[in-house]
Coordinates of C-alpha atoms and ligand atoms in Angstrom, one line a residue:
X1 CA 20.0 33.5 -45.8
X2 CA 19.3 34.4 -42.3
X3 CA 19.9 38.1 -41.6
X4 CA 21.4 39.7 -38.2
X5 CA 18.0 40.9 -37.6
X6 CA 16.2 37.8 -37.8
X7 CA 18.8 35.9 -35.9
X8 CA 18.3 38.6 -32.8
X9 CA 14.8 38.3 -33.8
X10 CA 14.5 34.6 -32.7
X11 CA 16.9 35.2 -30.0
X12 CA 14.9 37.4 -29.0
X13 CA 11.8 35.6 -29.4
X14 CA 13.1 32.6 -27.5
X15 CA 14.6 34.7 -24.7
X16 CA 11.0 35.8 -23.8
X17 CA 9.7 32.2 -24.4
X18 CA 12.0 31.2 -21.8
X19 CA 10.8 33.9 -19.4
X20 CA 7.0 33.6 -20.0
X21 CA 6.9 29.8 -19.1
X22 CA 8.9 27.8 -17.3
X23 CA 11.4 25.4 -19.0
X24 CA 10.4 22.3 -20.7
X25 CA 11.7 19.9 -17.7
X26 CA 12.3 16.4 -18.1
X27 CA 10.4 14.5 -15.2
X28 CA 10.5 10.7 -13.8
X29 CA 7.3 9.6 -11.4
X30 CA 8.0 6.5 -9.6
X31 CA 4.4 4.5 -9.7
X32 CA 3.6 1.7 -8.2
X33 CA 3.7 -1.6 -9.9
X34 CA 0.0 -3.2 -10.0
X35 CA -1.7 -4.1 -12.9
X36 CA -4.1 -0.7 -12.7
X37 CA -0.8 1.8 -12.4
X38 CA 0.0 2.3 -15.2
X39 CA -3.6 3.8 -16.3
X40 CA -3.4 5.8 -13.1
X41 CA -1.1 7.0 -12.6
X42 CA 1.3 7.4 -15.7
X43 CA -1.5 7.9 -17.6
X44 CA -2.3 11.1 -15.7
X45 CA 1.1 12.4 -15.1
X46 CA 1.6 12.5 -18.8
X47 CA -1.4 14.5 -19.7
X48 CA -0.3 16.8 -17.2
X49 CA 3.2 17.1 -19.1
X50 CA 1.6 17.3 -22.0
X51 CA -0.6 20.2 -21.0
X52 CA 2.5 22.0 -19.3
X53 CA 5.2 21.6 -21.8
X54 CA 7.2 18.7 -19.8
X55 CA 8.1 15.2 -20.8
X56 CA 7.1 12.8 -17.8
X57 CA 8.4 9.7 -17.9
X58 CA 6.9 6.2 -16.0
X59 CA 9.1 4.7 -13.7
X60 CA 7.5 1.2 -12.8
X61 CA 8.7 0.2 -9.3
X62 CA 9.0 -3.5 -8.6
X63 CA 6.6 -5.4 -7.0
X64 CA 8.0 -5.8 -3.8
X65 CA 7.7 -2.7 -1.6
X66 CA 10.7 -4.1 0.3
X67 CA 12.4 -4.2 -3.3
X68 CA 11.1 -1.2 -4.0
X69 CA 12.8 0.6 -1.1
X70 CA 16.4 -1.5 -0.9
X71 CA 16.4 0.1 -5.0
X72 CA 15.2 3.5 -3.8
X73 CA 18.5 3.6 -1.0
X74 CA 20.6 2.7 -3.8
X75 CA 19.6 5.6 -5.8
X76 CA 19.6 7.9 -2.9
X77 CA 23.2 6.5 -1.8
X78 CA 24.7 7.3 -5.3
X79 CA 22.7 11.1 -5.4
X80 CA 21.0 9.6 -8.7
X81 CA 18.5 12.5 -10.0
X82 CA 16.9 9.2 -11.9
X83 CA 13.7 9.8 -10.4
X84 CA 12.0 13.1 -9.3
X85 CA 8.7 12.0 -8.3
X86 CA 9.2 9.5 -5.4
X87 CA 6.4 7.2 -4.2
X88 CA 6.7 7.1 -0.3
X89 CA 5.3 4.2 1.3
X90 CA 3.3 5.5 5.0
X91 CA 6.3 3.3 6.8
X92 CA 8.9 5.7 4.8
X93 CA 9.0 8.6 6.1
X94 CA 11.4 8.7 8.7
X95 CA 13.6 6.3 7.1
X96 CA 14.0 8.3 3.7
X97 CA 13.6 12.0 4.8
X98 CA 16.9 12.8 4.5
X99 CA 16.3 12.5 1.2
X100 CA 13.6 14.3 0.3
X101 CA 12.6 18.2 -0.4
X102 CA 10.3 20.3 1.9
X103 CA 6.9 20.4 0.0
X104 CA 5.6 23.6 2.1
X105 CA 6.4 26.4 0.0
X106 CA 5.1 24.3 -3.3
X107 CA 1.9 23.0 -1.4
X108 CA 0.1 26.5 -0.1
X109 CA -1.7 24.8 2.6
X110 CA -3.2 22.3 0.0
X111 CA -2.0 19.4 2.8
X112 CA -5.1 21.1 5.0
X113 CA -7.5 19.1 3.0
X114 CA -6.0 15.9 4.0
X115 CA -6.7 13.3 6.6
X116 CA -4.4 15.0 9.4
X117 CA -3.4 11.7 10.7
X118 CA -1.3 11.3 7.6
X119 CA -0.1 14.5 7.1
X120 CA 1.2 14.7 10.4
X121 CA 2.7 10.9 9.7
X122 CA 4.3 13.0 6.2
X123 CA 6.0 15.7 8.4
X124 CA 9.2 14.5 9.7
X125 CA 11.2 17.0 11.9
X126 CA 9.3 20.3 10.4
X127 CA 9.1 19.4 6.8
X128 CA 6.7 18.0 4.6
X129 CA 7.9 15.1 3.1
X130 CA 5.6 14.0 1.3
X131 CA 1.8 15.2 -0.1
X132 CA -0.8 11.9 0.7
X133 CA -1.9 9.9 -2.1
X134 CA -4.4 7.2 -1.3
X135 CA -4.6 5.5 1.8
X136 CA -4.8 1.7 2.5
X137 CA -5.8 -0.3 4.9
X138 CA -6.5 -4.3 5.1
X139 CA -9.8 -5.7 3.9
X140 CA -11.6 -9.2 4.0
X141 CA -12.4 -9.6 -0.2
X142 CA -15.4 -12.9 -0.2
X143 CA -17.0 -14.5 -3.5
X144 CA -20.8 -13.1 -2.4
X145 CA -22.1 -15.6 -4.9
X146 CA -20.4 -18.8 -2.9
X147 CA -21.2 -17.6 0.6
X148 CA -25.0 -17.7 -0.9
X149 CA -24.8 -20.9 -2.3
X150 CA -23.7 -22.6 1.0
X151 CA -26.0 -20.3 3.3
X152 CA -22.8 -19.2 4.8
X153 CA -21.9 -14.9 5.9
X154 CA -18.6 -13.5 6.3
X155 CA -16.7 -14.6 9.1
X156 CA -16.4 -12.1 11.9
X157 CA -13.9 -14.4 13.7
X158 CA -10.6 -15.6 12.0
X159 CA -11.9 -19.4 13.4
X160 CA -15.0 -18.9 11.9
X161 CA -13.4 -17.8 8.2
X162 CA -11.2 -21.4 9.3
X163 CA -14.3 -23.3 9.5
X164 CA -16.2 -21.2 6.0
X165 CA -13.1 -21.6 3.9
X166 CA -13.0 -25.5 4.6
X167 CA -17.0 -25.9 4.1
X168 CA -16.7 -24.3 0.8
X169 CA -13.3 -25.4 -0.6
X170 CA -14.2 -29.1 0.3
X171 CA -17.9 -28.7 -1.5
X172 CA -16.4 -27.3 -4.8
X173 CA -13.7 -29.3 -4.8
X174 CA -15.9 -32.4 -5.0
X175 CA -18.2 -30.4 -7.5
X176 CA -15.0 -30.5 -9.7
X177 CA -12.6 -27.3 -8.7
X178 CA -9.8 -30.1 -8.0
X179 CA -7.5 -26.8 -6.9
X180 CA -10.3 -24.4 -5.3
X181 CA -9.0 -22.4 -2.0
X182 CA -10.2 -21.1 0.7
X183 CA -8.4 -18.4 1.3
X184 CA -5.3 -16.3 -0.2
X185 CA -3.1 -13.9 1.2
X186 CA 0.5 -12.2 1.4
X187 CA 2.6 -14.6 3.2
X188 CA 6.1 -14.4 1.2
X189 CA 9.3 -12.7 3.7
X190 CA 8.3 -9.2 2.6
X191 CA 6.7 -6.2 4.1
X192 CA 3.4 -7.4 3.2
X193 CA 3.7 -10.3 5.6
X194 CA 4.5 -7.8 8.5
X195 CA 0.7 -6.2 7.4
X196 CA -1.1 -9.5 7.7
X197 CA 0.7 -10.9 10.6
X198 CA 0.1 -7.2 12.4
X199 CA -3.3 -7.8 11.8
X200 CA -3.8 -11.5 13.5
X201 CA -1.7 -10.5 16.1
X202 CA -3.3 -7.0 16.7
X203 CA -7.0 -8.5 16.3
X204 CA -6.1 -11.0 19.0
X205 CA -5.2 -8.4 21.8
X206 CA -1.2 -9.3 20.8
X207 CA 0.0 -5.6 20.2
X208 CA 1.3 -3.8 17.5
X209 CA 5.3 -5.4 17.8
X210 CA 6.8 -2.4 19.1
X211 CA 4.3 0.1 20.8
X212 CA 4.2 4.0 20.4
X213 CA 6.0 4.8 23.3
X214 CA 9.0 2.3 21.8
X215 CA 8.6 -0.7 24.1
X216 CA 9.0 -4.4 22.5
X217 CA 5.7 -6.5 23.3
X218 CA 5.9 -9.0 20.7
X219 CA 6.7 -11.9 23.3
X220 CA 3.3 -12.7 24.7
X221 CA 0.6 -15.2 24.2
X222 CA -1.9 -13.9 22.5
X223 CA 0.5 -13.2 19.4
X224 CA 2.4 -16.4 19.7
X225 CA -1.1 -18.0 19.4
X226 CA -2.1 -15.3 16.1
X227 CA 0.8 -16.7 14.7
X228 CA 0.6 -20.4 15.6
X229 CA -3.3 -20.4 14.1
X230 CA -2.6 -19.0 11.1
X231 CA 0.2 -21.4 10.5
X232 CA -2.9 -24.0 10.7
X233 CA -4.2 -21.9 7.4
X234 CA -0.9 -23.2 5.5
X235 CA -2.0 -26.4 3.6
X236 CA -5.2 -26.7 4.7
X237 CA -7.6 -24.0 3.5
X238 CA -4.2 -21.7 1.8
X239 CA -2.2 -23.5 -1.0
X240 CA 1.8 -23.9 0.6
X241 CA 2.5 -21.3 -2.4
X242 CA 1.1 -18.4 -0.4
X243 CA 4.4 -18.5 1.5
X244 CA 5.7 -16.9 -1.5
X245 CA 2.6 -14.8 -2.4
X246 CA 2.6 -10.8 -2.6
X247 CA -0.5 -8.8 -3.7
X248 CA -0.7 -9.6 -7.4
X249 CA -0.4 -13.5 -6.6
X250 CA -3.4 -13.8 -4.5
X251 CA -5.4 -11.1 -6.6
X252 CA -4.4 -13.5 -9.6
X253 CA -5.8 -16.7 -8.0
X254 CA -9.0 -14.8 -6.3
X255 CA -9.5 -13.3 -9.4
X256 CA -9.5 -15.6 -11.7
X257 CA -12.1 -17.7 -9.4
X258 CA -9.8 -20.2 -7.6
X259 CA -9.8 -18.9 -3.8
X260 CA -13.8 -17.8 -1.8
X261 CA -11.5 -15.4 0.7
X262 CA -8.4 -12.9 0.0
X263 CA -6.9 -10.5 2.2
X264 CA -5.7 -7.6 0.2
X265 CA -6.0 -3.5 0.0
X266 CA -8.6 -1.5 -2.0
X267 CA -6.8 -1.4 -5.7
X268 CA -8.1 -5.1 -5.9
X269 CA -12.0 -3.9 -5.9
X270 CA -11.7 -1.9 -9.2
X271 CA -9.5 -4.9 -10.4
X272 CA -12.2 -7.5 -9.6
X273 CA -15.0 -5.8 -10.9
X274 CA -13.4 -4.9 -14.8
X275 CA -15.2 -5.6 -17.1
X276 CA -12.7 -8.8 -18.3
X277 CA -12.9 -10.0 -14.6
X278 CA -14.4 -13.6 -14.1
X279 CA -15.2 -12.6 -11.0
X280 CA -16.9 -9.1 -11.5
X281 CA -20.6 -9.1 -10.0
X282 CA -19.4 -11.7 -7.2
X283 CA -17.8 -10.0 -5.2
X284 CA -18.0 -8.7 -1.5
X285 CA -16.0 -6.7 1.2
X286 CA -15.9 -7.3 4.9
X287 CA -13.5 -5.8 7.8
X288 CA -11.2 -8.5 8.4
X289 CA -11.6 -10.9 11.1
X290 CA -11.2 -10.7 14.9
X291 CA -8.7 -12.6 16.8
X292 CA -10.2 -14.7 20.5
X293 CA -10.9 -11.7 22.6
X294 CA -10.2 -9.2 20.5
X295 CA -11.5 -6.9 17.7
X296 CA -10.7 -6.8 13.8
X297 CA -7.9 -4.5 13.1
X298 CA -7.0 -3.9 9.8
X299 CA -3.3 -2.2 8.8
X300 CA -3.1 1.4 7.4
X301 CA -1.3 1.2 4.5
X302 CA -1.1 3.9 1.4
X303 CA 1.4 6.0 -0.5
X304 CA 2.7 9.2 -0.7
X305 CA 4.3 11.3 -3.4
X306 CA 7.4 13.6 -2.4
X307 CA 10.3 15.2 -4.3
X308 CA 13.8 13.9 -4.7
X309 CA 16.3 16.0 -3.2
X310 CA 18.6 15.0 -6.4
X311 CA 15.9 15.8 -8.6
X312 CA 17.3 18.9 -11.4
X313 CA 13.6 20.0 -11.8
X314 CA 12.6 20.3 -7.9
X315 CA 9.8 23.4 -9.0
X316 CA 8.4 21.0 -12.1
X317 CA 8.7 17.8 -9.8
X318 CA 7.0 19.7 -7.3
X319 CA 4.3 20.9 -9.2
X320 CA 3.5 17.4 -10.8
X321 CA 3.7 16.1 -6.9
X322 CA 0.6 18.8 -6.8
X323 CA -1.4 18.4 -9.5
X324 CA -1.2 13.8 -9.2
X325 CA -2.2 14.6 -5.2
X326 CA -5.3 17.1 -5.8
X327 CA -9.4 16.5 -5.5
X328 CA -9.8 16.0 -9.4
X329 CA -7.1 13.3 -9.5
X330 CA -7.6 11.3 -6.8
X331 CA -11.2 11.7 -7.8
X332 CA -10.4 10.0 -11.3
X333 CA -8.3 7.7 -9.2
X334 CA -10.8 6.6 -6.5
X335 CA -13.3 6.1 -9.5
X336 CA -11.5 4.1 -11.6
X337 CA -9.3 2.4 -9.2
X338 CA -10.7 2.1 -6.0
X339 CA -7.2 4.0 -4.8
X340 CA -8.7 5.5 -1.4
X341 CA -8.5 9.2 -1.4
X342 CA -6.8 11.0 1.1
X343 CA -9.3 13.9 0.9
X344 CA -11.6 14.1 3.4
X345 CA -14.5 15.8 1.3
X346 CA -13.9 13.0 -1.4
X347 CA -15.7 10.1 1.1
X348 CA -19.1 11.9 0.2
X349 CA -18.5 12.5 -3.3
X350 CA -21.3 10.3 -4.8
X351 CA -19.5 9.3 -8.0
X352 CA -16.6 8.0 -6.2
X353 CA -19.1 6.1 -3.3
X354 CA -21.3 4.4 -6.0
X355 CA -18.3 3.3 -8.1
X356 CA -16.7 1.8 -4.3
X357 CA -19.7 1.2 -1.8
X358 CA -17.4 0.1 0.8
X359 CA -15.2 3.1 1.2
X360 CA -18.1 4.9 2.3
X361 CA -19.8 1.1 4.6
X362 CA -16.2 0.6 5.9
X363 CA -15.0 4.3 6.4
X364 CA -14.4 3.1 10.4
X365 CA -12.1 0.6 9.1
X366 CA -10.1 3.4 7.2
X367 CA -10.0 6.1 10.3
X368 CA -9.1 2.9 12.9
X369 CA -6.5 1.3 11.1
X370 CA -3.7 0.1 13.2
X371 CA -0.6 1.5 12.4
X372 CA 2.8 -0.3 11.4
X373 CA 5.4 0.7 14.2
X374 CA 7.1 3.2 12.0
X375 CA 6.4 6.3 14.1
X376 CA 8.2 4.4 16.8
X377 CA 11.3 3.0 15.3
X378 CA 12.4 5.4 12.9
X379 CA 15.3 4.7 11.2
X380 CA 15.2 1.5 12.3
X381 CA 11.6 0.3 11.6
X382 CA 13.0 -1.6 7.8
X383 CA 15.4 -4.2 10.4
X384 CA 12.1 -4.1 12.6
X385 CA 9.8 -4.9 9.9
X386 CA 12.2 -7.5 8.4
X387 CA 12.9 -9.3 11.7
X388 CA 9.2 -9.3 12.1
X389 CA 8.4 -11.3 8.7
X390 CA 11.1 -13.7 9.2
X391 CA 9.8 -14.6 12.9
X392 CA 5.6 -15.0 11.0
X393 CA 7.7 -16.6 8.5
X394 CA 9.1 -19.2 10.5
X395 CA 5.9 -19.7 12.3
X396 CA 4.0 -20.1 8.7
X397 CA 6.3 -22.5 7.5
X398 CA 6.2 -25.0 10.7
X399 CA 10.1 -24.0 11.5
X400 CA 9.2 -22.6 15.1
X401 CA 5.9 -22.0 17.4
X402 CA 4.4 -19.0 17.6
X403 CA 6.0 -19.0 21.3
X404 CA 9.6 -19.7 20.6
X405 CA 9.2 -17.0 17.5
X406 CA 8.1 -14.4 19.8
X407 CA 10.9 -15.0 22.4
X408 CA 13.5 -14.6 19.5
X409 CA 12.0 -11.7 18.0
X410 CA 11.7 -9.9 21.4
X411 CA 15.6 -10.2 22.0
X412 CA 16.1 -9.7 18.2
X413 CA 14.2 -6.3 18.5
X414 CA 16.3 -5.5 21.9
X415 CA 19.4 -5.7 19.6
X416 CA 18.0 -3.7 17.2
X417 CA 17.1 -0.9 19.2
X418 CA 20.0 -1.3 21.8
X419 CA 19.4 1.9 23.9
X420 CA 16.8 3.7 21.7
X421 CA 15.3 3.7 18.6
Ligands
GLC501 C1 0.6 -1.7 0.1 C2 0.5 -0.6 1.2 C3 1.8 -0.3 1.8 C4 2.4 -1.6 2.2 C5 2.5 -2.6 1.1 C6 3.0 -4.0 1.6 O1 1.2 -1.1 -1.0 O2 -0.1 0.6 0.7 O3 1.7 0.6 2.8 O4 3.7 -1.4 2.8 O5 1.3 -2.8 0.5 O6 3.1 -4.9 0.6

């Protein structure tokens, strides 16, 4: 039978436990939805629950980043404190901030040893949105091993990967590889279209939709011609299912052997090169191709993570956002898969260099990438972004010319921004 004294004596003995550490908190991470995720990001998040005396649970956002968004609004609309830990795409920031908790007293200047282009992209009206996670931007994935075989090099001009894809999907196709493809990419309405179509029209001297100063430019010819030549890709060296491709479709058909070219971000080197990869050893990375008369541009892409404003363990949610943003896990990260860090000191780390040559070969491709037009738009830049994929969309799928696409989109943007953004 428990006596006063011990009951005061546990009392007691939990009171201090209370004071000592802080509460056992119940967190939620938002991660992204690849195949490698889970490993790398709720894989670390736990340990660090684990070591701290918190529960930290995996929330696996859908594929879609344009899903992923439309479900992140709902949650935000309704004040949910579902998930603490959100993961902030680079085009989110102004459109979610409203939502989300100043990091600056939690960080202590950590955000210094960032890439200041993206903290400054992170800091929306004073506040730190958001502490940078890995960094994207578009790259040109090639089977080494086929471009050898035919004497062929990566493409430096998007004709030129035309001309490569059809050499080499016509010669293994009549070795036997009835379905072989020349090349694979995001094409589906989604936000991943805006990247690629940014980049053909960007590498062909087209623009970047909506420039920083705010003014529409879509509606000229150079992009109306991006978009009309890649339409020529659909069918003829990319299967018609790429108009409903996202990242993990064309990494599946790439990977597995069937495509020589893919256009995809960084996760897909570590991906590539497992162990069970039937293409691991094969493959090569190039910038992406350059448009007539222009120069290869490549999008910046990349995540962030930030704190949910509903969150009821902002301190532990905080923290976490710390600990899955510093050197020693994006290091882990970078190494195991190829997420690019957003640590400057961490692009001359060795371990993480050997284990992703072309983060170090390609680091101009990473510093120049062109950026969506986020900054620009605001609010506004998901109805941008959507307007934009419908218009490459069209193009793609042989329901308008490049020209007539851009003349819509220009007065569909107009509307959109009526007197400012
Ligand atoms: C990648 C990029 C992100 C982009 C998305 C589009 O996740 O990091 O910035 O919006 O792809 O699909």
């Amino acid at each position: 039978m428990r006596t006063a004294f011990a009951r005061h004596a546990a009392a007691t003995v939990l009171a201090f436990g209370l004071a000592g550490a802080a509460p056992a908190a119940q967190l939620t991470i938002a991660c992204g939805s690849n195949a490698a995720d889970a490993d790398h990001c709720g894989r670390f998040a736990q340990e660090w629950g684990r070591r701290n005396g918190h529960t930290v649970k995996m929330y696996t956002a859908p594929a879609s980043a344009t899903d992923n968004l439309a479900l992140l609004r709902q949650q935000f609309a309704a004040k949910s404190s579902d998930i603490d830990v959100i993961l902030i795409d680079v085009v989110w920031p102004g459109v979610i901030k409203d939502h989300l908790v100043d990091l600056k007293p939690y960080s202590q200047g950590a955000e210094k040893a960032h890439f200041p282009t993206i903290v400054a992209n992170n800091t929306v009206d004073g506040k730190l949105v958001g502490m940078p996670w890995y960094t994207d931007a578009g790259l040109l994935f090639y089977r080494r091993d086929l471009l050898a075989k035919y004497q062929l090099r990566p493409p430096a001009t998007w004709d030129e990967l035309a001309a490569t894809a059809k050499r080499v999907m016509e010669g293994e196709r009549a070795a036997g590889a009835k379905d072989f493809q020349g090349f694979v990419f995001q094409a589906k309405a989604y936000e991943g279209l805006s990247c690629n179509a940014l980049e053909w029209v960007a590498s062909a001297g087209g623009g970047t939709v909506v420039d920083p100063s705010g003014a529409v430019t879509i509606d000229n010819p150079a992009a109306a011609r991006a978009l009309d030549n890649a339409a020529a890709w659909i069918g003829t060296i990319a299967p018609g299912g790429v108009l409903n491709y996202a990242e993990e479709d064309s990494r599946g058909v790439f990977q597995t052997g069937g495509a020589l070219f893919m256009r995809n971000w960084p996760y897909a080197w570590a991906l590539a090169q497992a162990a069970d990869s039937p293409v691991r050893g094969k493959v090569g990375i190039a910038p992406l191709p350059a448009g007539p008369g222009g120069r290869p541009a490549a999008t910046l892409g990349g995540a962030q993570l930030g704190v949910s404003k509903y969150s009821k363990n902002v301190a532990a949610a905080a923290a976490l956002v710390m600990h899955m943003t510093s050197a020693e896990v994006q290091k882990h990260r970078a190494i195991g898969g190829s997420y690019n860090p957003t640590i400057v000191e961490l692009y001359k780390d060795p371990e993480v260099v050997t284990a992703n040559p072309f983060m170090a070969e390609l680091l101009p491709v990473f510093t120049h990438a062109v950026a969506r037009p986020a900054g620009a738009t605001g609010l506004k830049y998901p109805e941008v972004s959507r307007a934009f994929w419908d218009a490459a969309h069209d193009v793609l799928s042989k329901k308008s010319s490049g020209a007539d696409a851009v003349r819509r989109l220009d007065g569909k943007l107009r509307q959109i921004k009526r007197s400012q953004w």
